[in-house]
Amino acid sequence: MEDLLEYLARSLVDKPDEVSVEGFDEDDGTIVLELRVADDEAGKVIGRGGRTVAALRTVMKAAAVREGHRVLVDVVD
């Protein structure tokens, strides 16, 4: 799961080396993925009106459903 999100985020930014994803499990079994990018590129990942991050979340949720999981994606400053 982390690899897919990292791949998608790296394709959106100008500094792909500064992209990192940290995942951990919640008590209810939900996988939380924290996406970190360079400070000046958070806007590229979030997109106008949050559309890009919403699309990323949709793709990740679809991938998680195929594996029988629940996933949340957070963009961390």
PDB file of N, CA and C in Angstrom:
ATOM      1  N   MET A   1       0.814  -1.190   0.000  1.00  0.00           N
ATOM      2  CA  MET A   1       0.000   0.000   0.000  1.00  0.00           C
ATOM      3  C   MET A   1       0.863   1.263   0.000  1.00  0.00           C
ATOM      4  N   GLU A   2       1.886   1.255   0.856  1.00  0.00           N
ATOM      5  CA  GLU A   2       2.751   2.434   0.931  1.00  0.00           C
ATOM      6  C   GLU A   2       3.458   2.677  -0.394  1.00  0.00           C
ATOM      7  N   ASP A   3       3.834   1.590  -1.062  1.00  0.00           N
ATOM      8  CA  ASP A   3       4.560   1.717  -2.325  1.00  0.00           C
ATOM      9  C   ASP A   3       3.703   2.378  -3.400  1.00  0.00           C
ATOM     10  N   LEU A   4       2.434   2.026  -3.458  1.00  0.00           N
ATOM     11  CA  LEU A   4       1.543   2.618  -4.450  1.00  0.00           C
ATOM     12  C   LEU A   4       1.385   4.114  -4.214  1.00  0.00           C
ATOM     13  N   LEU A   5       1.138   4.509  -2.981  1.00  0.00           N
ATOM     14  CA  LEU A   5       0.980   5.931  -2.673  1.00  0.00           C
ATOM     15  C   LEU A   5       2.266   6.699  -2.958  1.00  0.00           C
ATOM     16  N   GLU A   6       3.397   6.120  -2.601  1.00  0.00           N
ATOM     17  CA  GLU A   6       4.675   6.780  -2.859  1.00  0.00           C
ATOM     18  C   GLU A   6       4.910   6.940  -4.354  1.00  0.00           C
ATOM     19  N   TYR A   7       4.593   5.926  -5.129  1.00  0.00           N
ATOM     20  CA  TYR A   7       4.748   5.996  -6.584  1.00  0.00           C
ATOM     21  C   TYR A   7       3.878   7.108  -7.173  1.00  0.00           C
ATOM     22  N   LEU A   8       2.622   7.170  -6.754  1.00  0.00           N
ATOM     23  CA  LEU A   8       1.716   8.190  -7.271  1.00  0.00           C
ATOM     24  C   LEU A   8       2.164   9.591  -6.878  1.00  0.00           C
ATOM     25  N   ALA A   9       2.585   9.764  -5.636  1.00  0.00           N
ATOM     26  CA  ALA A   9       3.014  11.082  -5.167  1.00  0.00           C
ATOM     27  C   ALA A   9       4.305  11.515  -5.854  1.00  0.00           C
ATOM     28  N   ARG A  10       5.224  10.595  -6.061  1.00  0.00           N
ATOM     29  CA  ARG A  10       6.483  10.945  -6.737  1.00  0.00           C
ATOM     30  C   ARG A  10       6.234  11.445  -8.156  1.00  0.00           C
ATOM     31  N   SER A  11       5.203  10.936  -8.800  1.00  0.00           N
ATOM     32  CA  SER A  11       4.916  11.367 -10.170  1.00  0.00           C
ATOM     33  C   SER A  11       4.288  12.762 -10.221  1.00  0.00           C
ATOM     34  N   LEU A  12       3.825  13.269  -9.085  1.00  0.00           N
ATOM     35  CA  LEU A  12       3.171  14.576  -9.048  1.00  0.00           C
ATOM     36  C   LEU A  12       4.107  15.734  -8.717  1.00  0.00           C
ATOM     37  N   VAL A  13       5.225  15.472  -8.058  1.00  0.00           N
ATOM     38  CA  VAL A  13       6.073  16.544  -7.535  1.00  0.00           C
ATOM     39  C   VAL A  13       7.355  16.694  -8.353  1.00  0.00           C
ATOM     40  N   ASP A  14       8.029  17.841  -8.134  1.00  0.00           N
ATOM     41  CA  ASP A  14       9.297  18.111  -8.818  1.00  0.00           C
ATOM     42  C   ASP A  14      10.492  17.512  -8.083  1.00  0.00           C
ATOM     43  N   LYS A  15      10.340  17.270  -6.776  1.00  0.00           N
ATOM     44  CA  LYS A  15      11.420  16.703  -5.965  1.00  0.00           C
ATOM     45  C   LYS A  15      11.002  15.325  -5.442  1.00  0.00           C
ATOM     46  N   PRO A  16      11.024  14.308  -6.295  1.00  0.00           N
ATOM     47  CA  PRO A  16      10.530  12.991  -5.878  1.00  0.00           C
ATOM     48  C   PRO A  16      11.361  12.335  -4.782  1.00  0.00           C
ATOM     49  N   ASP A  17      12.610  12.758  -4.612  1.00  0.00           N
ATOM     50  CA  ASP A  17      13.449  12.162  -3.570  1.00  0.00           C
ATOM     51  C   ASP A  17      12.991  12.545  -2.167  1.00  0.00           C
ATOM     52  N   GLU A  18      12.212  13.616  -2.042  1.00  0.00           N
ATOM     53  CA  GLU A  18      11.760  14.080  -0.739  1.00  0.00           C
ATOM     54  C   GLU A  18      10.384  13.536  -0.362  1.00  0.00           C
ATOM     55  N   VAL A  19       9.857  12.618  -1.157  1.00  0.00           N
ATOM     56  CA  VAL A  19       8.562  12.005  -0.860  1.00  0.00           C
ATOM     57  C   VAL A  19       8.784  10.798   0.040  1.00  0.00           C
ATOM     58  N   SER A  20       8.005  10.714   1.111  1.00  0.00           N
ATOM     59  CA  SER A  20       8.065   9.535   1.971  1.00  0.00           C
ATOM     60  C   SER A  20       6.665   9.214   2.479  1.00  0.00           C
ATOM     61  N   VAL A  21       6.447   7.935   2.703  1.00  0.00           N
ATOM     62  CA  VAL A  21       5.161   7.464   3.203  1.00  0.00           C
ATOM     63  C   VAL A  21       5.420   6.595   4.418  1.00  0.00           C
ATOM     64  N   GLU A  22       4.705   6.900   5.490  1.00  0.00           N
ATOM     65  CA  GLU A  22       4.804   6.096   6.701  1.00  0.00           C
ATOM     66  C   GLU A  22       3.418   5.532   6.990  1.00  0.00           C
ATOM     67  N   GLY A  23       3.337   4.234   7.161  1.00  0.00           N
ATOM     68  CA  GLY A  23       2.057   3.606   7.427  1.00  0.00           C
ATOM     69  C   GLY A  23       2.029   2.944   8.784  1.00  0.00           C
ATOM     70  N   PHE A  24       0.876   3.009   9.440  1.00  0.00           N
ATOM     71  CA  PHE A  24       0.699   2.301  10.703  1.00  0.00           C
ATOM     72  C   PHE A  24      -0.753   1.883  10.843  1.00  0.00           C
ATOM     73  N   ASP A  25      -0.993   0.898  11.694  1.00  0.00           N
ATOM     74  CA  ASP A  25      -2.324   0.335  11.880  1.00  0.00           C
ATOM     75  C   ASP A  25      -3.000   0.940  13.099  1.00  0.00           C
ATOM     76  N   GLU A  26      -4.275   1.242  12.947  1.00  0.00           N
ATOM     77  CA  GLU A  26      -5.100   1.704  14.056  1.00  0.00           C
ATOM     78  C   GLU A  26      -5.643   0.483  14.796  1.00  0.00           C
ATOM     79  N   ASP A  27      -6.272   0.722  15.935  1.00  0.00           N
ATOM     80  CA  ASP A  27      -6.843  -0.363  16.735  1.00  0.00           C
ATOM     81  C   ASP A  27      -7.978  -1.088  16.013  1.00  0.00           C
ATOM     82  N   ASP A  28      -8.721  -0.350  15.179  1.00  0.00           N
ATOM     83  CA  ASP A  28      -9.853  -0.965  14.478  1.00  0.00           C
ATOM     84  C   ASP A  28      -9.459  -1.640  13.169  1.00  0.00           C
ATOM     85  N   GLY A  29      -8.158  -1.701  12.877  1.00  0.00           N
ATOM     86  CA  GLY A  29      -7.677  -2.362  11.671  1.00  0.00           C
ATOM     87  C   GLY A  29      -7.481  -1.442  10.482  1.00  0.00           C
ATOM     88  N   THR A  30      -7.768  -0.173  10.649  1.00  0.00           N
ATOM     89  CA  THR A  30      -7.576   0.791   9.573  1.00  0.00           C
ATOM     90  C   THR A  30      -6.090   1.078   9.395  1.00  0.00           C
ATOM     91  N   ILE A  31      -5.657   1.140   8.149  1.00  0.00           N
ATOM     92  CA  ILE A  31      -4.274   1.494   7.833  1.00  0.00           C
ATOM     93  C   ILE A  31      -4.223   2.996   7.571  1.00  0.00           C
ATOM     94  N   VAL A  32      -3.390   3.695   8.316  1.00  0.00           N
ATOM     95  CA  VAL A  32      -3.217   5.137   8.131  1.00  0.00           C
ATOM     96  C   VAL A  32      -1.888   5.362   7.422  1.00  0.00           C
ATOM     97  N   LEU A  33      -1.943   6.050   6.293  1.00  0.00           N
ATOM     98  CA  LEU A  33      -0.743   6.363   5.522  1.00  0.00           C
ATOM     99  C   LEU A  33      -0.490   7.856   5.606  1.00  0.00           C
ATOM    100  N   GLU A  34       0.679   8.223   6.122  1.00  0.00           N
ATOM    101  CA  GLU A  34       1.059   9.628   6.219  1.00  0.00           C
ATOM    102  C   GLU A  34       2.024   9.949   5.087  1.00  0.00           C
ATOM    103  N   LEU A  35       1.627  10.863   4.237  1.00  0.00           N
ATOM    104  CA  LEU A  35       2.409  11.263   3.073  1.00  0.00           C
ATOM    105  C   LEU A  35       3.149  12.548   3.390  1.00  0.00           C
ATOM    106  N   ARG A  36       4.464  12.524   3.227  1.00  0.00           N
ATOM    107  CA  ARG A  36       5.288  13.718   3.440  1.00  0.00           C
ATOM    108  C   ARG A  36       5.971  14.088   2.126  1.00  0.00           C
ATOM    109  N   VAL A  37       5.891  15.387   1.797  1.00  0.00           N
ATOM    110  CA  VAL A  37       6.560  15.916   0.604  1.00  0.00           C
ATOM    111  C   VAL A  37       7.334  17.154   1.022  1.00  0.00           C
ATOM    112  N   ALA A  38       8.121  17.706   0.101  1.00  0.00           N
ATOM    113  CA  ALA A  38       8.846  18.951   0.376  1.00  0.00           C
ATOM    114  C   ALA A  38       7.839  20.053   0.715  1.00  0.00           C
ATOM    115  N   ASP A  39       8.267  20.980   1.571  1.00  0.00           N
ATOM    116  CA  ASP A  39       7.365  22.036   2.047  1.00  0.00           C
ATOM    117  C   ASP A  39       6.722  22.826   0.916  1.00  0.00           C
ATOM    118  N   ASP A  40       7.484  23.136  -0.113  1.00  0.00           N
ATOM    119  CA  ASP A  40       6.966  23.963  -1.192  1.00  0.00           C
ATOM    120  C   ASP A  40       6.153  23.173  -2.214  1.00  0.00           C
ATOM    121  N   GLU A  41       6.003  21.857  -2.028  1.00  0.00           N
ATOM    122  CA  GLU A  41       5.273  21.052  -3.002  1.00  0.00           C
ATOM    123  C   GLU A  41       4.000  20.424  -2.449  1.00  0.00           C
ATOM    124  N   ALA A  42       3.628  20.785  -1.251  1.00  0.00           N
ATOM    125  CA  ALA A  42       2.396  20.247  -0.677  1.00  0.00           C
ATOM    126  C   ALA A  42       1.188  20.643  -1.529  1.00  0.00           C
ATOM    127  N   GLY A  43       1.237  21.832  -2.088  1.00  0.00           N
ATOM    128  CA  GLY A  43       0.139  22.304  -2.935  1.00  0.00           C
ATOM    129  C   GLY A  43      -0.067  21.452  -4.171  1.00  0.00           C
ATOM    130  N   LYS A  44       1.005  20.909  -4.715  1.00  0.00           N
ATOM    131  CA  LYS A  44       0.881  20.054  -5.895  1.00  0.00           C
ATOM    132  C   LYS A  44       0.187  18.744  -5.558  1.00  0.00           C
ATOM    133  N   VAL A  45       0.435  18.239  -4.373  1.00  0.00           N
ATOM    134  CA  VAL A  45      -0.186  16.985  -3.962  1.00  0.00           C
ATOM    135  C   VAL A  45      -1.640  17.211  -3.557  1.00  0.00           C
ATOM    136  N   ILE A  46      -1.921  18.364  -2.953  1.00  0.00           N
ATOM    137  CA  ILE A  46      -3.289  18.656  -2.532  1.00  0.00           C
ATOM    138  C   ILE A  46      -4.155  19.060  -3.721  1.00  0.00           C
ATOM    139  N   GLY A  47      -3.607  19.888  -4.592  1.00  0.00           N
ATOM    140  CA  GLY A  47      -4.336  20.287  -5.789  1.00  0.00           C
ATOM    141  C   GLY A  47      -5.328  21.408  -5.521  1.00  0.00           C
ATOM    142  N   ARG A  48      -5.878  21.923  -6.595  1.00  0.00           N
ATOM    143  CA  ARG A  48      -6.835  23.026  -6.501  1.00  0.00           C
ATOM    144  C   ARG A  48      -8.129  22.527  -5.870  1.00  0.00           C
ATOM    145  N   GLY A  49      -8.454  23.110  -4.733  1.00  0.00           N
ATOM    146  CA  GLY A  49      -9.671  22.709  -4.032  1.00  0.00           C
ATOM    147  C   GLY A  49      -9.602  21.313  -3.436  1.00  0.00           C
ATOM    148  N   GLY A  50      -8.398  20.747  -3.357  1.00  0.00           N
ATOM    149  CA  GLY A  50      -8.246  19.416  -2.783  1.00  0.00           C
ATOM    150  C   GLY A  50      -8.586  18.278  -3.724  1.00  0.00           C
ATOM    151  N   ARG A  51      -8.693  18.575  -5.001  1.00  0.00           N
ATOM    152  CA  ARG A  51      -9.090  17.543  -5.961  1.00  0.00           C
ATOM    153  C   ARG A  51      -8.042  16.455  -6.132  1.00  0.00           C
ATOM    154  N   THR A  52      -6.779  16.828  -6.160  1.00  0.00           N
ATOM    155  CA  THR A  52      -5.722  15.840  -6.376  1.00  0.00           C
ATOM    156  C   THR A  52      -5.620  14.880  -5.201  1.00  0.00           C
ATOM    157  N   VAL A  53      -5.632  15.407  -3.989  1.00  0.00           N
ATOM    158  CA  VAL A  53      -5.548  14.536  -2.821  1.00  0.00           C
ATOM    159  C   VAL A  53      -6.815  13.682  -2.710  1.00  0.00           C
ATOM    160  N   ALA A  54      -7.946  14.204  -3.119  1.00  0.00           N
ATOM    161  CA  ALA A  54      -9.174  13.407  -3.114  1.00  0.00           C
ATOM    162  C   ALA A  54      -9.061  12.244  -4.092  1.00  0.00           C
ATOM    163  N   ALA A  55      -8.454  12.502  -5.247  1.00  0.00           N
ATOM    164  CA  ALA A  55      -8.252  11.425  -6.222  1.00  0.00           C
ATOM    165  C   ALA A  55      -7.273  10.384  -5.691  1.00  0.00           C
ATOM    166  N   LEU A  56      -6.208  10.836  -5.025  1.00  0.00           N
ATOM    167  CA  LEU A  56      -5.259   9.903  -4.415  1.00  0.00           C
ATOM    168  C   LEU A  56      -5.950   9.031  -3.368  1.00  0.00           C
ATOM    169  N   ARG A  57      -6.785   9.647  -2.556  1.00  0.00           N
ATOM    170  CA  ARG A  57      -7.510   8.891  -1.526  1.00  0.00           C
ATOM    171  C   ARG A  57      -8.450   7.877  -2.152  1.00  0.00           C
ATOM    172  N   THR A  58      -9.107   8.245  -3.253  1.00  0.00           N
ATOM    173  CA  THR A  58     -10.018   7.331  -3.931  1.00  0.00           C
ATOM    174  C   THR A  58      -9.273   6.127  -4.485  1.00  0.00           C
ATOM    175  N   VAL A  59      -8.129   6.362  -5.113  1.00  0.00           N
ATOM    176  CA  VAL A  59      -7.330   5.259  -5.657  1.00  0.00           C
ATOM    177  C   VAL A  59      -6.848   4.345  -4.538  1.00  0.00           C
ATOM    178  N   MET A  60      -6.392   4.941  -3.443  1.00  0.00           N
ATOM    179  CA  MET A  60      -5.886   4.135  -2.329  1.00  0.00           C
ATOM    180  C   MET A  60      -7.005   3.332  -1.670  1.00  0.00           C
ATOM    181  N   LYS A  61      -8.189   3.913  -1.543  1.00  0.00           N
ATOM    182  CA  LYS A  61      -9.314   3.180  -0.970  1.00  0.00           C
ATOM    183  C   LYS A  61      -9.711   2.012  -1.866  1.00  0.00           C
ATOM    184  N   ALA A  62      -9.689   2.229  -3.174  1.00  0.00           N
ATOM    185  CA  ALA A  62     -10.025   1.152  -4.099  1.00  0.00           C
ATOM    186  C   ALA A  62      -9.004   0.021  -4.013  1.00  0.00           C
ATOM    187  N   ALA A  63      -7.735   0.365  -3.907  1.00  0.00           N
ATOM    188  CA  ALA A  63      -6.696  -0.657  -3.779  1.00  0.00           C
ATOM    189  C   ALA A  63      -6.829  -1.400  -2.453  1.00  0.00           C
ATOM    190  N   ALA A  64      -7.209  -0.691  -1.404  1.00  0.00           N
ATOM    191  CA  ALA A  64      -7.358  -1.320  -0.089  1.00  0.00           C
ATOM    192  C   ALA A  64      -8.544  -2.274  -0.060  1.00  0.00           C
ATOM    193  N   VAL A  65      -9.618  -1.910  -0.720  1.00  0.00           N
ATOM    194  CA  VAL A  65     -10.796  -2.774  -0.753  1.00  0.00           C
ATOM    195  C   VAL A  65     -10.467  -4.100  -1.432  1.00  0.00           C
ATOM    196  N   ARG A  66      -9.646  -4.050  -2.451  1.00  0.00           N
ATOM    197  CA  ARG A  66      -9.242  -5.284  -3.139  1.00  0.00           C
ATOM    198  C   ARG A  66      -8.495  -6.224  -2.209  1.00  0.00           C
ATOM    199  N   GLU A  67      -7.797  -5.660  -1.230  1.00  0.00           N
ATOM    200  CA  GLU A  67      -7.047  -6.467  -0.265  1.00  0.00           C
ATOM    201  C   GLU A  67      -7.827  -6.695   1.029  1.00  0.00           C
ATOM    202  N   GLY A  68      -9.037  -6.159   1.102  1.00  0.00           N
ATOM    203  CA  GLY A  68      -9.863  -6.356   2.281  1.00  0.00           C
ATOM    204  C   GLY A  68      -9.490  -5.476   3.462  1.00  0.00           C
ATOM    205  N   HIS A  69      -8.933  -4.308   3.187  1.00  0.00           N
ATOM    206  CA  HIS A  69      -8.521  -3.382   4.242  1.00  0.00           C
ATOM    207  C   HIS A  69      -9.273  -2.069   4.129  1.00  0.00           C
ATOM    208  N   ARG A  70      -9.091  -1.234   5.126  1.00  0.00           N
ATOM    209  CA  ARG A  70      -9.571   0.142   5.114  1.00  0.00           C
ATOM    210  C   ARG A  70      -8.358   1.041   5.248  1.00  0.00           C
ATOM    211  N   VAL A  71      -8.320   2.123   4.479  1.00  0.00           N
ATOM    212  CA  VAL A  71      -7.124   2.979   4.482  1.00  0.00           C
ATOM    213  C   VAL A  71      -7.523   4.454   4.557  1.00  0.00           C
ATOM    214  N   LEU A  72      -6.699   5.228   5.258  1.00  0.00           N
ATOM    215  CA  LEU A  72      -6.835   6.681   5.321  1.00  0.00           C
ATOM    216  C   LEU A  72      -5.511   7.282   4.860  1.00  0.00           C
ATOM    217  N   VAL A  73      -5.593   8.350   4.083  1.00  0.00           N
ATOM    218  CA  VAL A  73      -4.397   9.034   3.592  1.00  0.00           C
ATOM    219  C   VAL A  73      -4.370  10.442   4.167  1.00  0.00           C
ATOM    220  N   ASP A  74      -3.266  10.792   4.825  1.00  0.00           N
ATOM    221  CA  ASP A  74      -3.064  12.127   5.389  1.00  0.00           C
ATOM    222  C   ASP A  74      -1.821  12.734   4.778  1.00  0.00           C
ATOM    223  N   VAL A  75      -1.922  13.996   4.364  1.00  0.00           N
ATOM    224  CA  VAL A  75      -0.755  14.743   3.911  1.00  0.00           C
ATOM    225  C   VAL A  75      -0.232  15.514   5.111  1.00  0.00           C
ATOM    226  N   VAL A  76       1.008  15.216   5.505  1.00  0.00           N
ATOM    227  CA  VAL A  76       1.597  15.783   6.710  1.00  0.00           C
ATOM    228  C   VAL A  76       2.559  16.900   6.315  1.00  0.00           C
ATOM    229  N   ASP A  77       2.495  18.002   7.064  1.00  0.00           N
ATOM    230  CA  ASP A  77       3.413  19.124   6.812  1.00  0.00           C
ATOM    231  C   ASP A  77       4.803  18.788   7.269  1.00  0.00           C
TER     232      ASP A  77
END
